[in-house]
Structures are given as structure tokens and as C-alpha cells.
mmCIF file of C-alpha atoms in Angstrom:
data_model
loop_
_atom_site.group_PDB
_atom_site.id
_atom_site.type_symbol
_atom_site.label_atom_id
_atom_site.label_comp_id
_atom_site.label_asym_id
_atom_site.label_seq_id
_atom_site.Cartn_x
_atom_site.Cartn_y
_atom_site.Cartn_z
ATOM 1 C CA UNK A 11 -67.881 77.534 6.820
ATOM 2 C CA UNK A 12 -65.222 75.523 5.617
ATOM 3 C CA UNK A 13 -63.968 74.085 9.384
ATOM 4 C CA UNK A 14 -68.086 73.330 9.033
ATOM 5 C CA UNK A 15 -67.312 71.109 6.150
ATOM 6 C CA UNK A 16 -64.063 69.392 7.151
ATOM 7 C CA UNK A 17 -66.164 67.994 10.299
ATOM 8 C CA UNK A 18 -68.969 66.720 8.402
ATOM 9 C CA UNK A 19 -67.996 62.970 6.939
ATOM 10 C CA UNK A 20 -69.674 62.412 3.485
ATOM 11 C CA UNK A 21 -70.604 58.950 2.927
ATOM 12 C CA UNK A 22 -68.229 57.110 0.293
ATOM 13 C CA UNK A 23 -71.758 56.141 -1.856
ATOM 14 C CA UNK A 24 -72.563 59.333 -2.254
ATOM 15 C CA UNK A 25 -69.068 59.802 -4.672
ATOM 16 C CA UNK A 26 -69.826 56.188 -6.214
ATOM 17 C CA UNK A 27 -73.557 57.312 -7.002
ATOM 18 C CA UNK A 28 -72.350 60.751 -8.933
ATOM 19 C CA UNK A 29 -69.808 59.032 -10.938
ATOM 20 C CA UNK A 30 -72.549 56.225 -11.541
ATOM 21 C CA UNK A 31 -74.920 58.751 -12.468
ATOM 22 C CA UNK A 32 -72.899 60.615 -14.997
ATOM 23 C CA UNK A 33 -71.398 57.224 -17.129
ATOM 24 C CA UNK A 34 -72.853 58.213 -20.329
ATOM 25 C CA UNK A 35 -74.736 54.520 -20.356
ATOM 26 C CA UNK A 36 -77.095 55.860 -17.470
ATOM 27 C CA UNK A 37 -77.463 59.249 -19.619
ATOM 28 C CA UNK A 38 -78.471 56.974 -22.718
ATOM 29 C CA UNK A 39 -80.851 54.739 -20.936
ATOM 30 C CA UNK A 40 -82.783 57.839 -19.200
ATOM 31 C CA UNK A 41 -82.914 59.205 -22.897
ATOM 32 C CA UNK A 42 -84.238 55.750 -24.359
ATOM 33 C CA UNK A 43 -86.892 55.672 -21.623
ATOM 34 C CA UNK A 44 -87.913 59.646 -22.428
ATOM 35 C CA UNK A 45 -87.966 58.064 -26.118
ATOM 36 C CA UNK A 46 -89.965 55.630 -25.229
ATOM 37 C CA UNK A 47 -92.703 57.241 -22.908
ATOM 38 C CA UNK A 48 -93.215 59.337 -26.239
ATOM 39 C CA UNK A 49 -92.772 56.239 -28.528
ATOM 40 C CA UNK A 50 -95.707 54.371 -26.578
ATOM 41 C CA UNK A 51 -98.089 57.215 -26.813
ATOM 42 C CA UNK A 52 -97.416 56.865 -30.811
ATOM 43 C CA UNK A 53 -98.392 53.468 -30.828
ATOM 44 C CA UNK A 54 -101.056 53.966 -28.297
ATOM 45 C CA UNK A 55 -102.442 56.303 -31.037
ATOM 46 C CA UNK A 56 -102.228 54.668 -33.885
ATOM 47 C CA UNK A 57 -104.006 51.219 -32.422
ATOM 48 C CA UNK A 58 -106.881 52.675 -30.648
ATOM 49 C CA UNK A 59 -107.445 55.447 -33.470
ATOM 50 C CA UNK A 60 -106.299 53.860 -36.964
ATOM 51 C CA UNK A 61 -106.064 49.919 -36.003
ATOM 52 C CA UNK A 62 -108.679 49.268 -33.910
ATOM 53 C CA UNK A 63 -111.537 50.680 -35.058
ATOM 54 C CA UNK A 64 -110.838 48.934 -38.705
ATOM 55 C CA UNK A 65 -110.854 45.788 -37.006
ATOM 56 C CA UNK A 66 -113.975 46.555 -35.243
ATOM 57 C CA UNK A 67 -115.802 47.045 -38.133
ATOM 58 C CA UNK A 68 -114.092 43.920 -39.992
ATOM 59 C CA UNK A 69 -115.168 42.036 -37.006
ATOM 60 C CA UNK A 70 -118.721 43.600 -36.438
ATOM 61 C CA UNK A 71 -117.072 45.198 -33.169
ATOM 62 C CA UNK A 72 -117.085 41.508 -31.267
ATOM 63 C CA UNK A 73 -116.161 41.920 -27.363
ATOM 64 C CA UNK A 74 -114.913 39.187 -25.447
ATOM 65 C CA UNK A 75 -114.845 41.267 -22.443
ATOM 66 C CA UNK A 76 -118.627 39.426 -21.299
ATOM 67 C CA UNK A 77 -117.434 36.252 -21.279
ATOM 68 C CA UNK A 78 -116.281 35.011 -18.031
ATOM 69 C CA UNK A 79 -117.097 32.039 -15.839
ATOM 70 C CA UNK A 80 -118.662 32.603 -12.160
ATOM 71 C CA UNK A 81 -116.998 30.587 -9.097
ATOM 72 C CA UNK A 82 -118.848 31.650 -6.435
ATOM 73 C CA UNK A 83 -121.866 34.049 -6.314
ATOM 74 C CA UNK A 84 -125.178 34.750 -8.491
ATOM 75 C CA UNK A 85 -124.153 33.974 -12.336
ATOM 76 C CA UNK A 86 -125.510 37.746 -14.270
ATOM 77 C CA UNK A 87 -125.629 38.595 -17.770
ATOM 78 C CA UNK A 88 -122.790 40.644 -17.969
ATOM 79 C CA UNK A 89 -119.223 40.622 -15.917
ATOM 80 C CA UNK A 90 -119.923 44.359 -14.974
ATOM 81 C CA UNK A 91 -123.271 43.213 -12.963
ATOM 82 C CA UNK A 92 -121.392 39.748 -11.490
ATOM 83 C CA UNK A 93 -118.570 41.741 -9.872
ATOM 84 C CA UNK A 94 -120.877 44.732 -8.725
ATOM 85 C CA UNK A 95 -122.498 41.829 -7.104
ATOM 86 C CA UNK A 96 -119.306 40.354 -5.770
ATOM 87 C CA UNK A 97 -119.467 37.324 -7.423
ATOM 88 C CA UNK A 98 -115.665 35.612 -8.304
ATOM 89 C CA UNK A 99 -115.343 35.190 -11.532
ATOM 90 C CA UNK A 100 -112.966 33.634 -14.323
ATOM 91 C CA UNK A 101 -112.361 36.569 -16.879
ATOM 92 C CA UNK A 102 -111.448 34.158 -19.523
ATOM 93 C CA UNK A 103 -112.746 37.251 -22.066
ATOM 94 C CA UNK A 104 -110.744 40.259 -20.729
ATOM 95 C CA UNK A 105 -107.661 37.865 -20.889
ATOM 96 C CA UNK A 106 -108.694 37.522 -24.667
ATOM 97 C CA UNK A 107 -109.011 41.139 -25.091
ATOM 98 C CA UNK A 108 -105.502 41.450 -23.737
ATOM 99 C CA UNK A 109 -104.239 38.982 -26.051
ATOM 100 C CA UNK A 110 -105.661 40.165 -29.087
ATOM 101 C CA UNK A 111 -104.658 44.337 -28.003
ATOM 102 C CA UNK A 112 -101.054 42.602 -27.790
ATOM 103 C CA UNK A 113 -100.895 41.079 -31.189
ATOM 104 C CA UNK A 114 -102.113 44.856 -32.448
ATOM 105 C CA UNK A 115 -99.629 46.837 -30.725
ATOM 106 C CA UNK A 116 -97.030 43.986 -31.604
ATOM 107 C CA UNK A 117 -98.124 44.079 -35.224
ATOM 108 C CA UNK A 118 -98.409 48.158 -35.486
ATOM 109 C CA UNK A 119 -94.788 47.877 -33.188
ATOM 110 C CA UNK A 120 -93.395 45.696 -36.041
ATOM 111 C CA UNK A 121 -94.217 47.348 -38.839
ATOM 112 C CA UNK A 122 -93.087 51.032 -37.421
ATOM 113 C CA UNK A 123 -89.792 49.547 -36.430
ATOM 114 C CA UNK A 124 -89.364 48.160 -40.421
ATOM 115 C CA UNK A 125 -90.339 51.543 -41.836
ATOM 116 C CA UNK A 126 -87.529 53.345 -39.907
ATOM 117 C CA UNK A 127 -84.857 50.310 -40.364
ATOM 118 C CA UNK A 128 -85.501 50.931 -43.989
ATOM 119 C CA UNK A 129 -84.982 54.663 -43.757
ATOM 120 C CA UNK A 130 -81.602 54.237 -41.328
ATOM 121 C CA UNK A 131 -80.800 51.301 -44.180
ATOM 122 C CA UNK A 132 -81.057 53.614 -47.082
ATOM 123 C CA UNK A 133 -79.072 56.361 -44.961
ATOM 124 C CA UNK A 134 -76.489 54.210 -44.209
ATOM 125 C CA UNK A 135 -76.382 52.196 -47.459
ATOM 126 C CA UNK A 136 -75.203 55.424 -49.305
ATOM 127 C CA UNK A 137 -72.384 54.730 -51.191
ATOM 128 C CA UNK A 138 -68.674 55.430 -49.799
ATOM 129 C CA UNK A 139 -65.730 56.483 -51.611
ATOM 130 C CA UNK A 140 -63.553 53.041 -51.891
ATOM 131 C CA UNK A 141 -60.216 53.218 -49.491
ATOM 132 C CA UNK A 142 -56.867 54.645 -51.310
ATOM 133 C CA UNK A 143 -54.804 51.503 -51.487
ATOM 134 C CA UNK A 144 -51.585 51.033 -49.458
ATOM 135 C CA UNK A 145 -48.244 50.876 -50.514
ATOM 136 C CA UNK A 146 -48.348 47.318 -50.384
ATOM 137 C CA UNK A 147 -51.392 46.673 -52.267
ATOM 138 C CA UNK A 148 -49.964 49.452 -54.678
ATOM 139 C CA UNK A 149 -46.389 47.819 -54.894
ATOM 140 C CA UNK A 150 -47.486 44.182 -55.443
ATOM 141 C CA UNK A 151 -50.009 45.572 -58.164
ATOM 142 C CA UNK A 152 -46.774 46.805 -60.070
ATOM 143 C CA UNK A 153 -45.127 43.014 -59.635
ATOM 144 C CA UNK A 154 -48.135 41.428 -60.986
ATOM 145 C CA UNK A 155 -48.362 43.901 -63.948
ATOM 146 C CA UNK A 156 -44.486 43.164 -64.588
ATOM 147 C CA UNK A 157 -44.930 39.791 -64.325
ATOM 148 C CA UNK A 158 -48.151 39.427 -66.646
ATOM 149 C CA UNK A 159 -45.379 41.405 -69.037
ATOM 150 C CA UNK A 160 -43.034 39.038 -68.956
ATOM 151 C CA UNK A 161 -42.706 36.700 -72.541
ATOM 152 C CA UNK A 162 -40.733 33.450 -70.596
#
């Protein structure tokens, strides 16, 4: 088995790959992503099921998604109906709904990411014991005290 081995040449990448692999960036960065992937489903949530609807109702539950401009073809009521009919159209409204889901999620992504800097902020501001100070510090403290002493 191992005279099997000593005959088979493994590729110098393959070496460079499993040393690229295990740098503890790469290790981060596939954690961040996992992280993410869960992150966006938490923000997914909480536009669709606590935003949204809220600015449905505010809005009496307008949807751009019907206004569009047709090209070429028959010009329907609805965008739905024009491309079932193969018409070519300008979806000038489903480019607004984009926008405006983008400014939601960007808003709702905002405001998350303040909440938890202000929880890491109030972990981390949590006050620390001020350094001992060094012999220097220490020694010139005792010349400034002598000299504050001193009548001349």
C-alpha cells in the first residue's frame, strides 16, 4: 500500500488548498456567512411580518407592481395579463417595489445593528480597574511631592 502511494504524485495545490482552507480567516468568513444566512431570515421576518404590513395599512396597501409601460404588444390592464400575452414591457413599478423593500430592510437592518452596538457598547464600556503605575511614574511623583515641599 505504501509503494502504492510513493508512485502516485499529489498535485502541489492540493497542499496550498488545505493550508488555505484551515487559516482561521477562511474559518471566520464561512462562520459570518452561516451568521448571516440566519441573520437574513431575521430580517426577512421582521419586514414582511412586523414592517410591512404597518406600512400597508399607513399607505392603504398601494402597489406599484401594475404600473409598467408596454413596448411592443397589446397594452392590458394589469402587467400579469401583458406578459402572459407576451407583450415587452417597462416594469417601471416592480423596480419601485424593489426600491421601497430596500429602504425597509435597510431601515429594519439599521436599527437592529444600533440595538446590538449599544448592548456590545454597554458590555464593553464597563469600567476597568486603572493600571498600577510604574516605577517611573511612581518615582517622579515622589520628586514633585519633595519639590512642592520645598520653602526656597
Amino acid at each position: 500500500m505504501s509503494d502504492l502511494r510513493s508512485k502516485l504524485h499529489t498535485p502541489g495545490w492540493i497542499a496550498e488548498f488545505q493550508k488555505f482552507i484551515m487559516r482561521g480567516n477562511v474559518i471566520d468568513m464561512a462562520v459570518g456567512i452561516i451568521v448571516g444566512a440566519a441573520f437574513t431570515s431575521i430580517v426577512t421576518s421582521l419586514v414582511k411580518d412586523i414592517l410591512t404590513p404597518g406600512i400597508g395599512l399607513l399607505t392603504g396597501g398601494i402597489d406599484f407592481s401594475n404600473i409598467f409601460i408596454t413596448l411592443k404588444g397589446p397594452v392590458l390592464p394589469t402587467l400579469a395579463e401583458a406578459q402572459k400575452a407576451g407583450a415587452v414591457t417597462v416594469n417601471v413599478g416592480v423596480f419601485l417595489n424593489a426600491v421601497i423593500q430596500f429602504l425597509i430592510v435597510a431601515f429594519a437592518v439599521f436599527w437592529l445593528i444600533k440595538i446590538v452596538s449599544r448592548f456590545q457598547h454597554k458590555q464593553e464600556a464597563a469600567p476597568a480597574a486603572p493600571p498600577a503605575p510604574t516605577k517611573s511614574e511612581v518615582l517622579l511623583t515622589e520628586i514633585r511631592d519633595l519639590i512642592a515641599k520645598d520653602p526656597r
